[in-house]
mmCIF file of C-alpha atoms and ligand atoms in Angstrom:
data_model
loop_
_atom_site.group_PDB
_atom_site.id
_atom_site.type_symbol
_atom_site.label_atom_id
_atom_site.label_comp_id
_atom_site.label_asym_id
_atom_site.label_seq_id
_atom_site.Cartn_x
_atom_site.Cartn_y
_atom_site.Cartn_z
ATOM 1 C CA UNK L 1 43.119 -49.599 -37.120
ATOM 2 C CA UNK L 2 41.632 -51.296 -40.033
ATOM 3 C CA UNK L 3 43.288 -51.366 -43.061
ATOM 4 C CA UNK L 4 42.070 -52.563 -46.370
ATOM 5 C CA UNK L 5 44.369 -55.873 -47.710
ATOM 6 C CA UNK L 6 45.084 -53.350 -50.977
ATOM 7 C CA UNK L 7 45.636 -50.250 -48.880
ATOM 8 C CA UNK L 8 47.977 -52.237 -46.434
ATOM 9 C CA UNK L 9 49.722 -53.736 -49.721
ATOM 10 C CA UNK L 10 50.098 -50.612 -50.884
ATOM 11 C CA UNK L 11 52.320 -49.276 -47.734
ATOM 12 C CA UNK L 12 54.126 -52.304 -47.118
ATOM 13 C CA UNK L 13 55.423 -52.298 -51.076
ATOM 14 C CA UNK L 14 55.711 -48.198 -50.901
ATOM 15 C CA UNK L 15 53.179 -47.199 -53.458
ATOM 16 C CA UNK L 16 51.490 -44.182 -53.441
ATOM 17 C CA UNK L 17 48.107 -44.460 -51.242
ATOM 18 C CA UNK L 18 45.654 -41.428 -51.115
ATOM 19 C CA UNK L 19 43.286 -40.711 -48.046
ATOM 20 C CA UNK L 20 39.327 -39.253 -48.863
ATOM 21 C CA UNK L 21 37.262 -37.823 -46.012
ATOM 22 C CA UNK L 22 33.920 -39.861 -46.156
ATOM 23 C CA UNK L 23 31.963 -36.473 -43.995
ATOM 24 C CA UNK L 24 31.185 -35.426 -47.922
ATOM 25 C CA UNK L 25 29.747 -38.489 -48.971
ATOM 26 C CA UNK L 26 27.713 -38.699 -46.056
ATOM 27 C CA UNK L 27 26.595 -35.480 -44.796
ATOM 28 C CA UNK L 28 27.578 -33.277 -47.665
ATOM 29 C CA UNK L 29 26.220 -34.294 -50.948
ATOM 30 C CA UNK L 30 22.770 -35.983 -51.012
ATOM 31 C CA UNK L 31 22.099 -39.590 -52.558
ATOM 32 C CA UNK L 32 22.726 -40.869 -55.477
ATOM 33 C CA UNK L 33 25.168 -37.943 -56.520
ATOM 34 C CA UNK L 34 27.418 -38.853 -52.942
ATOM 35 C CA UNK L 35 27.780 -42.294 -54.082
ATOM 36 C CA UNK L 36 28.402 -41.614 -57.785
ATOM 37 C CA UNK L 37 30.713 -38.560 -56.556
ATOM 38 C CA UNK L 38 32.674 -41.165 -53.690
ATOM 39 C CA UNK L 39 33.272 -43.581 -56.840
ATOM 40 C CA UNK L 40 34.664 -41.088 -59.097
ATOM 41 C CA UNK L 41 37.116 -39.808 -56.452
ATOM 42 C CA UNK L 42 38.281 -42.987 -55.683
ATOM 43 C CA UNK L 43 38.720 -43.908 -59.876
ATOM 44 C CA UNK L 44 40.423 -40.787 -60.324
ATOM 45 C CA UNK L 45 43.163 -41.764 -57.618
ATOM 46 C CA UNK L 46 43.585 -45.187 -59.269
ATOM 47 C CA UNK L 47 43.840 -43.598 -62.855
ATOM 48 C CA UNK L 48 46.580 -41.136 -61.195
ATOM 49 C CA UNK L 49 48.697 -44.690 -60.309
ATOM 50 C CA UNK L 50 47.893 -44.551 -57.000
ATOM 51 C CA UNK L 51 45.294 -46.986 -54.447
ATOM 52 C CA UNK L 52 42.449 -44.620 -53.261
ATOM 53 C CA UNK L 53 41.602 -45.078 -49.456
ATOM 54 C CA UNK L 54 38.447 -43.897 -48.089
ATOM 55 C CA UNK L 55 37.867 -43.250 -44.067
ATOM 56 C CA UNK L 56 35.330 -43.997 -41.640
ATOM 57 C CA UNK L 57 34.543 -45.573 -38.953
ATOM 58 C CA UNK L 58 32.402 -49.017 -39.573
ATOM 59 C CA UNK L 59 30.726 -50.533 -36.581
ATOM 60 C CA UNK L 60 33.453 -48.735 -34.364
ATOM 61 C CA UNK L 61 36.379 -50.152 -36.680
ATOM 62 C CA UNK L 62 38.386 -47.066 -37.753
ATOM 63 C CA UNK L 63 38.533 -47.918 -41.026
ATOM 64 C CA UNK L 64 41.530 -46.681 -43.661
ATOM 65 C CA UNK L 65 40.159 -47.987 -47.374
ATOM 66 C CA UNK L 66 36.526 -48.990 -47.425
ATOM 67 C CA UNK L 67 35.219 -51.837 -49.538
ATOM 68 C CA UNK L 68 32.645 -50.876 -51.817
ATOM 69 C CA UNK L 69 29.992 -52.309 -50.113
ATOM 70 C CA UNK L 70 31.186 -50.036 -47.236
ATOM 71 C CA UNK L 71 31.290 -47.177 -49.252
ATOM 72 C CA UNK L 72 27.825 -47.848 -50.843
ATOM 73 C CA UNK L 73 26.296 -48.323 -46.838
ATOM 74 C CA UNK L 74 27.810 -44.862 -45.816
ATOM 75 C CA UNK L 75 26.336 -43.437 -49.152
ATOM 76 C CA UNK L 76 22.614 -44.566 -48.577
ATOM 77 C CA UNK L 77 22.248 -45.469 -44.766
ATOM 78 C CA UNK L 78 21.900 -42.386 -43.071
ATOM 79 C CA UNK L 79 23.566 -44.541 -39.959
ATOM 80 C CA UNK L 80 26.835 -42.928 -40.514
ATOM 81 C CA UNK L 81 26.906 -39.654 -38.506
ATOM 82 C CA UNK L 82 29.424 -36.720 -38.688
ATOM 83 C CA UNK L 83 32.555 -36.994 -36.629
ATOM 84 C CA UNK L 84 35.793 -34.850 -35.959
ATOM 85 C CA UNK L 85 38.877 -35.768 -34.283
ATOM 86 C CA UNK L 86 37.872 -35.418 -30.800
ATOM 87 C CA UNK L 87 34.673 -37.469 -31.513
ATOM 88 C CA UNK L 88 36.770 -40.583 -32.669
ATOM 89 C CA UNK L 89 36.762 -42.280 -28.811
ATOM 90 C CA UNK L 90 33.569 -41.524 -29.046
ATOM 91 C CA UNK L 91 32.325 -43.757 -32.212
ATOM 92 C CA UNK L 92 34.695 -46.431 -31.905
ATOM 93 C CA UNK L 93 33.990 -46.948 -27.455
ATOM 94 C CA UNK L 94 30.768 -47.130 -28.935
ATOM 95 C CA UNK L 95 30.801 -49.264 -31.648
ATOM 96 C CA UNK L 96 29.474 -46.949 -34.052
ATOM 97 C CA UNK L 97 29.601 -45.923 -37.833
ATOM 98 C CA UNK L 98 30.822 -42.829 -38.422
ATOM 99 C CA UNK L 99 31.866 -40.382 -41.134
ATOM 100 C CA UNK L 100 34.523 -38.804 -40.646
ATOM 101 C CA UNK L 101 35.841 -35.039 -41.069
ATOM 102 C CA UNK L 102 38.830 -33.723 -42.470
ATOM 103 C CA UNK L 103 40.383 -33.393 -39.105
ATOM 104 C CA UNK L 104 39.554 -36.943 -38.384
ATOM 105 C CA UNK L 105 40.307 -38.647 -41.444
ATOM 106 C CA UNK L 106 43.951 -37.059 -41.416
ATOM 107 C CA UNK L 107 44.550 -38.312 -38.214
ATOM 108 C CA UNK L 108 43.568 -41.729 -38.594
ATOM 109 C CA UNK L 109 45.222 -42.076 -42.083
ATOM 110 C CA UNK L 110 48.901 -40.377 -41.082
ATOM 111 C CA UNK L 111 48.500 -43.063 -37.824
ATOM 112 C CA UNK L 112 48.144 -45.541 -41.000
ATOM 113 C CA UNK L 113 51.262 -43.967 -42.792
ATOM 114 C CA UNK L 114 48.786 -42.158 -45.298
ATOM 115 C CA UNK L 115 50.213 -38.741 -45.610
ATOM 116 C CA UNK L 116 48.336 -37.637 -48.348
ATOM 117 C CA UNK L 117 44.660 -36.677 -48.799
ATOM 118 C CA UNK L 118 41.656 -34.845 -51.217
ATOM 119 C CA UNK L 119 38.909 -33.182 -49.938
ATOM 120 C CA UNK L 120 36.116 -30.797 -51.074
ATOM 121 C CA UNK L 121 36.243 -27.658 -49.081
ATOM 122 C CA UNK L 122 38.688 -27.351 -45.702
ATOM 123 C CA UNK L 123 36.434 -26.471 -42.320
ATOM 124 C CA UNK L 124 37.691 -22.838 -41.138
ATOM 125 C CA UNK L 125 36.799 -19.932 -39.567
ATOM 126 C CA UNK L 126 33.277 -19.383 -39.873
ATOM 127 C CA UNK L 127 31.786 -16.005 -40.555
ATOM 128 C CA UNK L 128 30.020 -15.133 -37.280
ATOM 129 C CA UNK L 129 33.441 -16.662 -35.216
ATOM 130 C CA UNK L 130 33.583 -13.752 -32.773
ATOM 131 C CA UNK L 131 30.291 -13.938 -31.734
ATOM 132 C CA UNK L 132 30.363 -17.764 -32.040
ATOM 133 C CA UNK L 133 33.992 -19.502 -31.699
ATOM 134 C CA UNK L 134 32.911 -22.012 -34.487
ATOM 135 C CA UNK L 135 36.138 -22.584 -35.854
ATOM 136 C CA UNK L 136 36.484 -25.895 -37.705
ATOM 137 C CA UNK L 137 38.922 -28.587 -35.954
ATOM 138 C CA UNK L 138 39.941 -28.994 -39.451
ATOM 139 C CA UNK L 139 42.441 -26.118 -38.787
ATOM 140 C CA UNK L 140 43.564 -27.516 -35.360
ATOM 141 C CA UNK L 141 44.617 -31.104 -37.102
ATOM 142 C CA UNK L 142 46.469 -29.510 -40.189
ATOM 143 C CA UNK L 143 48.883 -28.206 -36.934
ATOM 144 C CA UNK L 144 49.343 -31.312 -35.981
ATOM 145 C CA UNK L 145 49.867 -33.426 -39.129
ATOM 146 C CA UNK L 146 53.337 -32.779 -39.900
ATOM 147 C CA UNK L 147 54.446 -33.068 -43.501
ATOM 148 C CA UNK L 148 50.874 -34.213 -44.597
ATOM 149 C CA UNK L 149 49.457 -32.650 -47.559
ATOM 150 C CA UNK L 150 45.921 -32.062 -47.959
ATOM 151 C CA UNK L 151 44.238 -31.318 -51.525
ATOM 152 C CA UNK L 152 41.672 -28.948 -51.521
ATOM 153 C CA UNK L 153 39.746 -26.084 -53.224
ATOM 154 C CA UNK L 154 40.281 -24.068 -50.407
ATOM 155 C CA UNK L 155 37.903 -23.678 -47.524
ATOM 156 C CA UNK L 156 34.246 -23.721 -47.960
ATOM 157 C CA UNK L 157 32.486 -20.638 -49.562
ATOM 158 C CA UNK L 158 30.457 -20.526 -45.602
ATOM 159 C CA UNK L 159 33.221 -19.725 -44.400
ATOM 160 C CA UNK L 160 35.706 -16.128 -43.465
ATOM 161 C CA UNK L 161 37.879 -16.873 -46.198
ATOM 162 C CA UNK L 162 40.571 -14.104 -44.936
ATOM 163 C CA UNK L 163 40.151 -14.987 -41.433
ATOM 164 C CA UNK L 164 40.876 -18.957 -42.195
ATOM 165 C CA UNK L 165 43.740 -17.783 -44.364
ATOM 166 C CA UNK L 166 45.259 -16.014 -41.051
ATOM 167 C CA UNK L 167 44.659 -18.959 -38.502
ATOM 168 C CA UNK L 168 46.400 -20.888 -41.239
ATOM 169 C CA UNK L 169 49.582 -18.683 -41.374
ATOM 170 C CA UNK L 170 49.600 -18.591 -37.104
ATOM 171 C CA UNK L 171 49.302 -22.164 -37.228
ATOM 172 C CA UNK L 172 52.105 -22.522 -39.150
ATOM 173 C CA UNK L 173 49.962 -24.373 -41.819
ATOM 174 C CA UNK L 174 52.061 -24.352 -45.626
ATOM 175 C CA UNK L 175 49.463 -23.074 -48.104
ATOM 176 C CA UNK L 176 49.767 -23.091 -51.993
ATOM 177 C CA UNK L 177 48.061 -22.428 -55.198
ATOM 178 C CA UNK L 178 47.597 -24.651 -57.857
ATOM 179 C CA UNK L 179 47.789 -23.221 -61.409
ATOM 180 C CA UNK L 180 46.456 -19.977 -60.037
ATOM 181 C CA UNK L 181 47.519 -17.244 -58.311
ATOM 182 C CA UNK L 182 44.308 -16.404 -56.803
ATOM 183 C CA UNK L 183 43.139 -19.001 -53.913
ATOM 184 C CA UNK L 184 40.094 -20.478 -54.814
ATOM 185 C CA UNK L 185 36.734 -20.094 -53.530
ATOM 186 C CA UNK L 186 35.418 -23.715 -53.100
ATOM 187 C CA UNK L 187 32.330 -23.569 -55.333
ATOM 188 C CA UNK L 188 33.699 -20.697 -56.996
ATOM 189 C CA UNK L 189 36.727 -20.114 -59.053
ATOM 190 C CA UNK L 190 38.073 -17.522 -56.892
ATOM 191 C CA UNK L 191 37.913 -16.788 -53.312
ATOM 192 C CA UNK L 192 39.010 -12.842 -53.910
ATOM 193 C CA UNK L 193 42.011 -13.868 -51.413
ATOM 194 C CA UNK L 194 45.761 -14.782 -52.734
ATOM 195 C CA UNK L 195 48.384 -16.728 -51.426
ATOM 196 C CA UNK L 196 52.094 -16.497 -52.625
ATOM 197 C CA UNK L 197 53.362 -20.115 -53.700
ATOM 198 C CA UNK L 198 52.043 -21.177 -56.648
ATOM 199 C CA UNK L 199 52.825 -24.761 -58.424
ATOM 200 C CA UNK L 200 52.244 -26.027 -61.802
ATOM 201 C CA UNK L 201 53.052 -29.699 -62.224
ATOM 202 C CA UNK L 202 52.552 -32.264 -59.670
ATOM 203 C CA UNK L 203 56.302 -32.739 -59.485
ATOM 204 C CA UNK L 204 56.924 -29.163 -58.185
ATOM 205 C CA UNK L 205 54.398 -30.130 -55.471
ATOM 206 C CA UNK L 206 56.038 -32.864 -54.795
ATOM 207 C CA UNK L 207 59.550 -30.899 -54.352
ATOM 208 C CA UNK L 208 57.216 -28.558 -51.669
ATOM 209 C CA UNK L 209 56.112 -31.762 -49.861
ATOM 210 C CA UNK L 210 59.869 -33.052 -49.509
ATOM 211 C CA UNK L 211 61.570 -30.024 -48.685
ATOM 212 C CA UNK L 212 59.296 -29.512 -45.966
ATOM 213 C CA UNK L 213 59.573 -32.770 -44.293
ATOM 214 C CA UNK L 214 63.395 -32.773 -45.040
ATOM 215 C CA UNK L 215 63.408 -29.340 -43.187
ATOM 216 C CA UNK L 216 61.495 -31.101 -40.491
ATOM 217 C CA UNK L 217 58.525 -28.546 -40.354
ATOM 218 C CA UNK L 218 55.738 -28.970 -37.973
ATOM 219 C CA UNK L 219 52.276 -28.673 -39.633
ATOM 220 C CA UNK L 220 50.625 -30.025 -42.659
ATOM 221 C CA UNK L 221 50.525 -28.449 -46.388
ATOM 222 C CA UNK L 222 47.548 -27.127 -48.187
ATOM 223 C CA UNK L 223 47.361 -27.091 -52.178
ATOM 224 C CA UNK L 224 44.291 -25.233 -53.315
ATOM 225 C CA UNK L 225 43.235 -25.878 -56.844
ATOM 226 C CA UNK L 226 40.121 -24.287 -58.355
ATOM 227 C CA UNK L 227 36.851 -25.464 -59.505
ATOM 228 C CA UNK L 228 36.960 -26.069 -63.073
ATOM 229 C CA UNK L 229 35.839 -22.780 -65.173
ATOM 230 C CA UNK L 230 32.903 -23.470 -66.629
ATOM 231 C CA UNK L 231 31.264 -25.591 -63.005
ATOM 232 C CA UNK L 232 32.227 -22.974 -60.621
ATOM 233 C CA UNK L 233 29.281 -20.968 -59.491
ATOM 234 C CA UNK L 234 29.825 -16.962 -59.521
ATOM 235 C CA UNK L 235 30.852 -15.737 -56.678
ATOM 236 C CA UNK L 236 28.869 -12.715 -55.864
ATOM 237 C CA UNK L 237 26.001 -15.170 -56.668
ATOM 238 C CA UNK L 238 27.190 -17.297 -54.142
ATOM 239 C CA UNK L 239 27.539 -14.574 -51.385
ATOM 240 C CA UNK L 240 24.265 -13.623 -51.781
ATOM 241 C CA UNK L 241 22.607 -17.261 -51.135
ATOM 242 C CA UNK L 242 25.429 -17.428 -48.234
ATOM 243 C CA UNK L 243 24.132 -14.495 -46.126
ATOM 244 C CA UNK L 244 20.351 -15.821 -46.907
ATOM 245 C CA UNK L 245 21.749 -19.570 -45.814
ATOM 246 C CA UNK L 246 23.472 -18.163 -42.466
ATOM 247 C CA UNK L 247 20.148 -16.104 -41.686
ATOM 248 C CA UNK L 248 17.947 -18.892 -41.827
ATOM 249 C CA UNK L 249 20.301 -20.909 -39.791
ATOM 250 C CA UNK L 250 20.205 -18.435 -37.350
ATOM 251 C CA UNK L 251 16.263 -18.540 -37.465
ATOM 252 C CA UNK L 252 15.986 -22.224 -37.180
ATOM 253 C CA UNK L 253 18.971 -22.121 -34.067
ATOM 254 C CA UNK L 254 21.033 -24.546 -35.786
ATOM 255 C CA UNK L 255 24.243 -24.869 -33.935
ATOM 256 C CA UNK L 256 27.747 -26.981 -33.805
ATOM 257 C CA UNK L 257 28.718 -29.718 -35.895
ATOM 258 C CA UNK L 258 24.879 -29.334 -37.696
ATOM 259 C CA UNK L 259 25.957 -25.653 -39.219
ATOM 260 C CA UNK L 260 27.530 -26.480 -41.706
ATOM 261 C CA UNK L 261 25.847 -29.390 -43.758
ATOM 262 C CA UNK L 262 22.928 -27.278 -43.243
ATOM 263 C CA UNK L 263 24.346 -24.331 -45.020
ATOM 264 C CA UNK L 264 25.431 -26.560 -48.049
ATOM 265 C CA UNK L 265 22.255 -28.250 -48.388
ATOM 266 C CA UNK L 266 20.618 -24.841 -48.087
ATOM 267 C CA UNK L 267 23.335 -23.395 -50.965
ATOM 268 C CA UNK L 268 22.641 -26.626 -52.911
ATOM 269 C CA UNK L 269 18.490 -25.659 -53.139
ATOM 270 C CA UNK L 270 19.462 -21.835 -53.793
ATOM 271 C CA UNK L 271 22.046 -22.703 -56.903
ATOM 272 C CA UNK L 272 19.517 -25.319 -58.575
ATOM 273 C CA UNK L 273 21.792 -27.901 -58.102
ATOM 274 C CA UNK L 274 24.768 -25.635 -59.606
ATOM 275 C CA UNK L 275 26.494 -25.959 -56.536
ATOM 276 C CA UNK L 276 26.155 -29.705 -56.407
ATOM 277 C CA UNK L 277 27.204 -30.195 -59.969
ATOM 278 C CA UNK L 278 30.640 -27.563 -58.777
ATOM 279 C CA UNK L 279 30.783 -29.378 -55.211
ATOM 280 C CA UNK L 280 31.103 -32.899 -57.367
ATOM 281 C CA UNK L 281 33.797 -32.433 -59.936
ATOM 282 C CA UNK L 282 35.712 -30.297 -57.506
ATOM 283 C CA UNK L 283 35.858 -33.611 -55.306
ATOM 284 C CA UNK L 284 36.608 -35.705 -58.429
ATOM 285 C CA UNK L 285 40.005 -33.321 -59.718
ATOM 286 C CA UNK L 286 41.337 -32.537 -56.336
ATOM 287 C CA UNK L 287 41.366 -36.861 -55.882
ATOM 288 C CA UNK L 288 43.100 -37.189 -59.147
ATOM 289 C CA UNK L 289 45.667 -34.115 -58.498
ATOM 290 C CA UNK L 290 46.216 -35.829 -55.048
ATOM 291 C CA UNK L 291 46.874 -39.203 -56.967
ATOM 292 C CA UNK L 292 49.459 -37.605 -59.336
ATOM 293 C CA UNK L 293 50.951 -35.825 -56.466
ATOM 294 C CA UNK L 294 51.180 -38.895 -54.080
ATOM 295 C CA UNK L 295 52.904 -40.724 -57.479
ATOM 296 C CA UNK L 296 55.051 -37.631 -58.114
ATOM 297 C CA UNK L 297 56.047 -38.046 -53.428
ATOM 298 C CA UNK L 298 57.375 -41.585 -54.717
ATOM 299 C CA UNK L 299 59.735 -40.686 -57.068
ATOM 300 C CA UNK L 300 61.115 -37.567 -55.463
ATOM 301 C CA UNK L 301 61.386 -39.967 -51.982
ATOM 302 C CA UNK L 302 63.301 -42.537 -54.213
ATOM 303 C CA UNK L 303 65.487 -39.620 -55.625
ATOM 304 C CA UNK L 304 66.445 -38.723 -52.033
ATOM 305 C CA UNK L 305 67.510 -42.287 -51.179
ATOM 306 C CA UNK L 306 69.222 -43.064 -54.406
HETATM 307 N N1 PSU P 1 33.812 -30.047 -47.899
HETATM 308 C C1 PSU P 1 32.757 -30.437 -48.659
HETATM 309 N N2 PSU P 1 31.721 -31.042 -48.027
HETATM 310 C C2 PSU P 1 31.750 -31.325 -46.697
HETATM 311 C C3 PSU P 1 32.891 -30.947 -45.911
HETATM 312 C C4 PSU P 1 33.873 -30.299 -46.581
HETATM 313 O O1 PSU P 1 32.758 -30.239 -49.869
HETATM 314 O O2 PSU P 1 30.806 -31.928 -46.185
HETATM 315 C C5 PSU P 1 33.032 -31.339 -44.462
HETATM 316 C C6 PSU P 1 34.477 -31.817 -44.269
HETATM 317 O O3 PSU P 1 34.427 -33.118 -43.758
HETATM 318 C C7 PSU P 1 35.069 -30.868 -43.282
HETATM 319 C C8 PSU P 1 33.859 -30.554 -42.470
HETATM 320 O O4 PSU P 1 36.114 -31.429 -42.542
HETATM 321 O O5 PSU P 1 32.865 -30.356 -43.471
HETATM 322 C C9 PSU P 1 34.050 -29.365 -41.573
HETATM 323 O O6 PSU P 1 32.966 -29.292 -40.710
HETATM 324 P P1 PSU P 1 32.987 -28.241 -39.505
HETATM 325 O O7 PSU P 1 32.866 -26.914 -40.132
HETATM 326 O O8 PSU P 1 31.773 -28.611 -38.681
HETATM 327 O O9 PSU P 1 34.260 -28.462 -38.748
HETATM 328 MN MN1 MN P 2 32.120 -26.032 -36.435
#
């Protein structure tokens, strides 16, 4: 594992470090906007008072805190490919550059002692699942990474929203709401689903976070906060391009890990660039709640040993 000399300062002194999934900057938001977008996320951690690492995989280095010239290279090469957990052996056996998915960027940063991390939209159960099985890995990892949190607006708009919701409950996954009562609906400000925690400060978060690792609970916690009013793209507008999006997935036979940056670059064209403009500051907030959250972790964690 390669850590960068701030990130690994950052854990050996006990400050607050935040992990970002680098599958967005790659695959899901096209250049210069994925660049721009990775920047932002990372300044918002850093103005939150915590150090911002971003995952990948670099020449088959798994990689916790890129450099920026790192960060620029997965931005604008086109080199870095998507990968989930399972793929990991894959890129670094064969020295590749990767991006990495939600799934895979938890596991590599809780192996680095990162347990908390932003993303855009969680992978889930996808809309056509019985027919199809495509259900994200995402969902399979948050089992697994016990007492991580991962900052969110909830699972992609693509997705079966309800059905996700469900898998996350079997797994055992904790799931909150930010500010809201309502869960929110990636690109749009609601999802039409609820969940029953709801948080308002970062330190009440952080009380959720500690009281489930003190209780020793398996699985990882979810905090959904919403798209910011005026950004978030309506949702029956939304549903509308979504069933267009799937059909002409269907019609070009798109399949696997290809489904869904297709359907976001499909939603992107659809929405005029609406979407992009909701997909982007949704990135940038949920890296800056994650920030003040991981800050908030600290001080609850020092109340608990003082
Ligand atoms: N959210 C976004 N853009 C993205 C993704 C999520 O705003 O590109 C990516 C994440 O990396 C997530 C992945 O883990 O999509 C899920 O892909 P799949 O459905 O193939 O598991
Ligand atoms: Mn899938």
């Amino acid at each position: 594992m390669r850590l960068s000399e701030e990130v690994a300062e950052a854990l050996r002194a006990g400050r607050p470090v935040v992990a970002l999934e680098s599958t967005l900057v790659a695959q899901g938001l096209p250049w210069p906007e994925n660049w721009e977008t990775a920047r932002r996320a990372e300044a918002a951690v850093r103005a939150a008072g915590a150090v911002p690492a971003t995952v990948a995989v670099v020449e088959g280095r798994p990689t916790v805190g890129l450099g920026p010239a790192e960060l620029e290279a997965v931005a604008r090469s086109g080199t870095y490919g998507k990968v989930g957990r399972r793929e990991l052996a894959w890129a670094v056996g064969g020295r590749r550059n990767a991006a990495t998915t939600v799934s895979a960027t938890l596991y590599l940063a809780r192996r680095s002692g990162v347990t908390v991390m932003a993303t855009g939209g969680l992978g889930g159960v996808h809309r056509d699942a019985a027919a199809s099985h495509d259900v994200s890995a995402d969902l399979d990892e948050l089992a697994r990474a016990d007492g991580c949190l991962v900052v969110c607006s909830g699972v992609k708009s693509i997705l079966d929203v309800g059905g996700t919701l469900e898998r996350l409950e079997t797994l055992g996954v904790a799931v909150a709401a930010y500010r809201t009562h309502g869960w929110p609906g990636f690109l749009s400000v609601e999802s039409g689903w609820e969940v029953e925690a709801r948080w308002e400060t970062p330190a009440e978060v952080a009380g959720w976070v500690a009281a489930h690792r003190w209780l020793g609970l398996p699985g990882a916690l979810v905090l959904g906060q919403a798209v910011a009013e005026g950004v978030g793209v309506p949702r029956e507008e939304l549903d509308a391009v979504i069933e267009e999006a799937q059909e002409r997935a269907r019609g070009e036979k798109v399949k696997g890990k290809a489904v869904t940056p297709f359907l976001l670059k499909v939603i992107r064209e659809a929405t005029a660039g609406r979407s992009l403009k909701a997909n982007e500051e949704l990135i940038v907030a949920n890296a800056g709640l994650a920030g003040e959250v991981a800050v908030a972790l600290k001080a609850v964690e020092a109340d608990l040993v003082g």
